[in-house]
Amino acid sequence: MQPEKNTLTEWHGIDVVYQPDVIARRVRELGEEITEYYDTEELLLLGTLKGSFMFMADLVRSISRAHLLEFIVAASYGKGVTSSGHVRLLYDPQAVFEGKHVLLIEDIVDSGATLNRLVRLLRTRDPLSLEICTLLHKHVAPNLMLEPRFVGFDAPADFLIGYGLDFAEQYRHLPFIGSLQEVDG
Ligand code: IMP
Ligand code: MG
């Protein structure tokens, strides 16, 4: 199902990569994998805002095991399509990570700079365990400190938007994931 394209002219120059039904099916599977993997109630899902807000909302509804939910805000891109490499932490929850199995929820892993920064930080807080779940993995990061245990899709190395992912804060609301094409004029 693809929503009416002509209702929003801003969609021009976008190739659909993952349709909403494909995303929904895979997210459900991930929720089931996570439910099965953790044999504990001391589970904390830590979503990275803003990119993972939609993924997180769908994912938690497919996890049939008690867990806590938190968000952390890291920013690395600014207005461009390439990572600045400099990751700023804009919001850091005061939730106690000690005695919790922490599952970091990412929208997409590109250069790996954001993940490495977060992994380094979270490890200083002594969680019982730390794993990563990412919806999309571009597999271009040269040195990831921790490989994601749960991966939704092995993504193309394009610039992707929609389903939470933005380009200069636009397109997050799109129900599909698309690749942003260069448009002439
Ligand atoms: P990294 O630090 O380069 O791995 O990038 C991680 C963050 O940058 C992600 O959490 C996204 O917010 C953003 N990002 C990376 N690649 C893309 C993309 O293709 N589209 C939109 N945002 C992206
Ligand atoms: Mg972003």
CSV table of N, CA and C and ligand atoms in Angstrom, one decimal, residues 49-52 74-78 80 107-108 159 164-169 172, ligand 2:
chain,number,residue,atom,x,y,z
A,49,LEU,N,16.2,9.4,20.1
A,49,LEU,CA,15.3,10.3,19.4
A,49,LEU,C,16.1,11.2,18.5
A,50,LYS,N,15.5,11.8,17.5
A,50,LYS,CA,14.1,11.6,17.2
A,50,LYS,C,13.9,10.4,16.3
A,51,GLY,N,14.9,10.0,15.6
A,51,GLY,CA,14.8,9.0,14.5
A,51,GLY,C,14.0,7.7,14.8
A,52,SER,N,14.1,7.2,16.1
A,52,SER,CA,13.5,5.9,16.3
A,52,SER,C,12.1,6.0,16.9
A,74,ALA,N,20.6,12.1,20.8
A,74,ALA,CA,21.9,12.4,20.3
A,74,ALA,C,21.8,12.9,18.9
A,75,ALA,N,22.6,13.9,18.6
A,75,ALA,CA,22.5,14.5,17.2
A,75,ALA,C,23.9,14.5,16.6
A,76,SER,N,23.9,14.2,15.3
A,76,SER,CA,25.2,14.2,14.6
A,76,SER,C,25.2,14.8,13.2
A,77,TYR,N,24.0,14.9,12.7
A,77,TYR,CA,23.9,15.3,11.3
A,77,TYR,C,23.7,16.8,10.9
A,78,GLY,N,23.0,17.5,11.8
A,78,GLY,CA,22.7,18.9,11.4
A,78,GLY,C,21.8,18.8,10.2
A,80,GLY,N,22.8,18.3,6.9
A,80,GLY,CA,23.4,17.6,5.7
A,80,GLY,C,22.9,16.2,5.6
A,107,ASP,N,17.4,3.9,14.9
A,107,ASP,CA,16.7,3.9,13.6
A,107,ASP,C,17.6,3.3,12.6
A,108,ILE,N,18.9,3.8,12.5
A,108,ILE,CA,19.8,3.4,11.4
A,108,ILE,C,21.2,3.6,11.9
A,159,PHE,N,20.8,7.7,1.2
A,159,PHE,CA,20.2,8.5,2.3
A,159,PHE,C,18.7,8.2,2.3
A,164,GLY,N,10.2,7.9,10.6
A,164,GLY,CA,11.0,8.5,11.6
A,164,GLY,C,12.3,9.1,11.2
A,165,LEU,N,12.8,8.7,10.0
A,165,LEU,CA,14.1,9.2,9.5
A,165,LEU,C,13.9,10.5,8.8
A,166,ASP,N,14.8,11.5,9.0
A,166,ASP,CA,14.6,12.8,8.4
A,166,ASP,C,15.7,13.2,7.5
A,167,PHE,N,15.3,14.2,6.6
A,167,PHE,CA,16.4,15.0,6.0
A,167,PHE,C,16.1,16.4,6.4
A,168,ALA,N,17.0,17.1,7.1
A,168,ALA,CA,16.8,18.4,7.6
A,168,ALA,C,15.5,18.5,8.3
A,169,GLU,N,15.1,17.5,9.2
A,169,GLU,CA,13.9,17.5,10.0
A,169,GLU,C,12.6,17.3,9.2
A,172,ARG,N,9.9,12.8,8.4
A,172,ARG,CA,9.8,11.8,9.4
A,172,ARG,C,8.4,11.1,9.4
B,2,MG,MG,18.6,12.2,12.2
